[in-house]
Coordinates of C-alpha atoms in Angstrom, one line a residue:
Chain J
K1 CA 9.7 -4.4 -13.6
Q2 CA 9.9 -2.6 -9.7
E3 CA 11.4 -4.9 -7.2
V4 CA 11.4 -3.2 -3.4
T5 CA 13.4 -5.2 -0.5
Q6 CA 13.5 -4.5 2.9
I7 CA 16.0 -5.5 5.0
P8 CA 15.4 -6.6 8.2
A9 CA 12.4 -8.4 8.3
A10 CA 11.9 -7.7 11.9
L11 CA 13.9 -5.7 14.3
S12 CA 13.3 -5.5 18.4
V13 CA 15.3 -2.8 20.1
P14 CA 14.9 -1.0 23.4
E15 CA 13.3 2.2 24.1
G16 CA 15.3 5.0 23.4
E17 CA 17.5 3.3 20.5
N18 CA 18.0 5.2 17.1
L19 CA 17.2 3.0 14.4
V20 CA 17.8 2.5 11.1
L21 CA 15.7 0.4 8.6
N22 CA 16.4 -0.2 5.0
C23 CA 14.8 -0.5 1.4
S24 CA 16.3 -1.3 -2.0
F25 CA 14.6 -1.0 -5.3
T26 CA 15.6 -2.2 -8.7
D27 CA 14.6 0.4 -11.1
S28 CA 16.2 3.6 -10.1
A29 CA 13.5 5.7 -12.6
I30 CA 11.3 6.6 -10.0
Y31 CA 9.3 9.7 -9.7
N32 CA 9.1 9.1 -5.9
L33 CA 9.0 7.1 -3.0
Q34 CA 6.8 7.0 0.2
W35 CA 7.3 5.2 3.7
F36 CA 4.0 3.9 5.2
R37 CA 3.2 2.8 8.6
Q38 CA 1.0 -0.1 9.3
D39 CA -0.3 -1.3 12.8
P40 CA -1.6 -5.0 13.3
G41 CA -5.3 -5.0 11.7
K42 CA -5.3 -1.8 10.2
G43 CA -4.7 0.1 7.0
L44 CA -1.4 1.8 5.7
T45 CA -0.6 5.2 6.6
S46 CA 1.8 7.7 5.0
L47 CA 4.9 9.0 6.9
L48 CA 7.1 10.3 4.5
L49 CA 7.3 11.0 0.4
I50 CA 10.4 11.9 -1.2
Q51 CA 10.7 13.5 -4.4
S52 CA 12.9 12.1 -7.0
S53 CA 14.6 15.7 -6.6
Q54 CA 15.1 15.5 -3.4
R55 CA 17.7 13.5 -1.0
E56 CA 15.7 13.5 2.1
Q57 CA 12.7 14.5 3.8
T58 CA 12.0 14.9 8.1
S59 CA 8.8 14.6 9.8
G60 CA 9.5 14.9 13.9
R61 CA 11.1 12.1 15.0
L62 CA 11.9 10.5 11.2
N63 CA 14.2 11.4 8.6
A64 CA 14.2 9.5 5.3
S65 CA 16.7 9.5 2.6
L66 CA 16.6 8.6 -1.2
D67 CA 19.8 7.8 -3.2
K68 CA 18.2 6.9 -6.7
S69 CA 22.2 6.0 -8.3
S70 CA 22.7 3.4 -5.9
G71 CA 18.3 2.1 -5.5
R72 CA 18.7 2.9 -1.6
S73 CA 16.2 4.4 0.9
T74 CA 16.7 4.4 4.3
L75 CA 14.5 5.7 7.0
Y76 CA 15.9 6.8 10.0
I77 CA 13.6 6.3 13.6
A78 CA 15.1 9.0 16.5
A79 CA 14.8 8.3 20.3
S80 CA 12.6 5.2 19.4
Q81 CA 9.4 4.7 21.8
P82 CA 6.9 1.9 22.4
G83 CA 4.3 3.4 20.3
D84 CA 6.6 3.2 17.2
S85 CA 6.0 -0.9 17.1
A86 CA 4.5 -1.3 14.1
T87 CA 5.6 -2.5 10.5
Y88 CA 7.1 0.1 8.1
L89 CA 6.8 -0.6 4.4
C90 CA 8.9 1.5 1.6
A91 CA 7.1 1.5 -1.7
A92 CA 8.2 2.8 -5.2
P93 CA 6.7 3.1 -8.8
N94 CA 7.3 0.3 -11.3
S95 CA 8.6 3.3 -13.2
G96 CA 8.0 6.8 -13.6
N97 CA 4.9 7.5 -11.8
T98 CA 3.4 4.0 -12.3
P99 CA 1.7 2.4 -9.2
L100 CA 4.0 1.8 -6.3
V101 CA 5.3 -1.2 -5.5
F102 CA 5.7 -2.8 -1.7
G103 CA 8.3 -4.5 0.1
K104 CA 7.5 -7.1 2.5
G105 CA 8.0 -4.4 5.2
T106 CA 10.0 -4.4 8.4
R107 CA 8.4 -5.3 11.7
L108 CA 9.4 -3.0 14.5
S109 CA 9.1 -4.0 18.3
V110 CA 10.5 -1.3 20.9
I111 CA 10.8 -2.8 24.1
A112 CA 10.1 -0.5 27.5
Chain E
D1 CA -11.4 15.5 4.5
A2 CA -12.9 12.0 5.6
G3 CA -10.3 10.2 3.5
V4 CA -10.7 7.3 1.6
I5 CA -13.5 5.4 2.6
Q6 CA -13.9 1.4 2.6
S7 CA -17.2 -0.5 3.3
P8 CA -17.6 -3.5 4.3
R9 CA -15.2 -3.3 7.2
H10 CA -15.2 -7.2 7.2
E11 CA -16.9 -9.7 5.4
V12 CA -17.5 -13.2 6.1
T13 CA -19.1 -15.2 3.0
E14 CA -19.4 -18.5 2.0
M15 CA -17.7 -20.1 -1.0
G16 CA -19.5 -19.9 -4.2
Q17 CA -21.1 -16.1 -3.5
E18 CA -20.7 -12.8 -4.7
V19 CA -19.1 -10.5 -3.1
T20 CA -18.9 -6.8 -3.7
L21 CA -16.0 -4.4 -2.1
R22 CA -17.1 -0.4 -2.3
C23 CA -14.1 1.9 -2.1
K24 CA -14.9 6.0 -2.2
P25 CA -11.8 7.9 -2.9
I26 CA -10.3 11.7 -1.6
S27 CA -12.4 14.4 -3.5
G28 CA -10.1 15.7 -6.7
H29 CA -7.9 13.0 -6.6
N30 CA -8.1 11.3 -10.4
S31 CA -6.2 7.8 -9.6
L32 CA -7.6 5.3 -7.9
F33 CA -5.5 1.7 -7.0
W34 CA -7.0 -1.5 -5.2
Y35 CA -4.3 -3.5 -3.9
R36 CA -4.6 -7.1 -1.8
Q37 CA -2.5 -7.9 1.1
T38 CA -1.8 -11.7 2.2
M39 CA 1.1 -12.8 4.6
M40 CA 2.4 -14.8 2.1
R41 CA 2.6 -12.0 -0.8
G42 CA 2.6 -9.3 1.0
L43 CA 0.6 -6.0 -1.0
E44 CA -0.1 -6.6 -4.7
L45 CA -1.5 -4.6 -6.8
L46 CA -4.9 -6.1 -8.5
I47 CA -5.8 -3.2 -10.8
Y48 CA -5.6 0.8 -11.0
F49 CA -7.7 3.8 -12.9
N50 CA -6.8 7.3 -14.0
N51 CA -9.6 9.5 -14.3
N52 CA -11.8 6.5 -14.2
V53 CA -10.8 4.3 -16.8
P54 CA -8.7 1.5 -16.0
I55 CA -5.2 1.4 -17.1
D56 CA -3.4 -1.8 -16.0
D57 CA -5.5 -5.3 -14.8
S58 CA -2.9 -7.4 -15.2
G59 CA -2.7 -8.0 -11.4
M60 CA -6.4 -9.1 -11.2
P61 CA -5.9 -13.0 -10.8
E62 CA -8.6 -14.9 -12.6
D63 CA -11.9 -13.9 -14.6
R64 CA -13.5 -13.9 -11.4
F65 CA -12.1 -10.6 -10.3
S66 CA -14.0 -7.7 -11.9
A67 CA -13.7 -3.9 -10.9
K68 CA -15.9 -0.9 -11.9
M69 CA -15.6 3.3 -11.6
P70 CA -18.7 4.7 -12.8
N71 CA -17.4 8.1 -11.6
A72 CA -15.0 9.6 -10.0
S73 CA -16.4 9.2 -6.4
F74 CA -16.9 5.7 -6.5
S75 CA -15.2 2.3 -7.3
T76 CA -16.2 -1.7 -6.9
L77 CA -14.1 -4.6 -6.7
K78 CA -16.4 -7.8 -7.1
I79 CA -15.7 -11.5 -7.1
Q80 CA -17.8 -14.2 -8.5
P81 CA -17.7 -16.7 -7.4
S82 CA -15.7 -16.2 -4.1
E83 CA -13.3 -18.7 -2.9
P84 CA -11.5 -19.3 0.3
R85 CA -7.9 -18.8 -1.3
D86 CA -9.6 -15.1 -1.8
S87 CA -9.2 -14.4 1.9
A88 CA -7.1 -11.6 2.6
V89 CA -7.1 -8.0 3.0
Y90 CA -7.9 -5.5 0.1
F91 CA -7.3 -1.9 0.3
C92 CA -8.2 1.3 -1.9
A93 CA -6.0 4.0 -2.6
S94 CA -6.3 7.3 -3.9
S95 CA -3.7 10.1 -5.1
F96 CA -3.7 12.8 -7.5
Q97 CA -1.5 12.1 -10.6
G98 CA 0.9 14.8 -12.4
A99 CA 1.3 16.1 -8.8
P100 CA 4.1 15.2 -6.2
G101 CA 1.3 13.4 -4.0
G102 CA 1.4 10.4 -2.3
Y103 CA -1.0 7.5 -1.7
T104 CA -3.8 7.5 0.6
F105 CA -5.2 4.4 1.6
G106 CA -8.4 3.6 3.2
S107 CA -8.9 1.3 6.5
G108 CA -9.0 -1.9 4.1
T109 CA -11.7 -4.7 3.8
R110 CA -10.7 -8.0 5.6
L111 CA -12.4 -10.8 3.6
T112 CA -13.0 -14.2 4.9
V113 CA -14.6 -16.9 2.4
V114 CA -15.4 -20.5 4.2

């Protein structure tokens, strides 16, 4: 059964800093991996979707990488802003293309 | 597209009452998922449907929980009778299985059972 772990659980950084959020998963036979953002009291917003054949995806200041062999993904946020403050969730399928299993998330605070 | 639509946004009910949560997936998506989010356990899958057929309901905590998908544009999650420990945020998500698409989540229903 897939297990997804995110480290750190919480992170506080000054504005402008580049940062990396880590995600690890136990079953590498995944179809894809997805990163989400969740603001307090809100739903989940998809940030990046990486297919199993890809090594990374970029959207603006965000870059997500995927290393299936090591069971790891990272989310890189460049030049962080206070508006980036939220919880970031990593999710991978149980196997193949089955439902997503979520990590507990990393709660990010960017201080102005 | 209006996205995944859930109703109600908030629900406060008394213990023992029946609660029905509703979800309208994105048109054209053929997979629908119900998740529950709590501080202690994070996001947990309750049940999912492919082409309106329930595929895996092993995440449904008890027989008090049931879910239906009578057609491709509507699903319900029912709790009867409700208990205080059912208090959580319930999310519905949809996707197109078989294509390299991701999940789209609704805004969730915050359920409080008193």
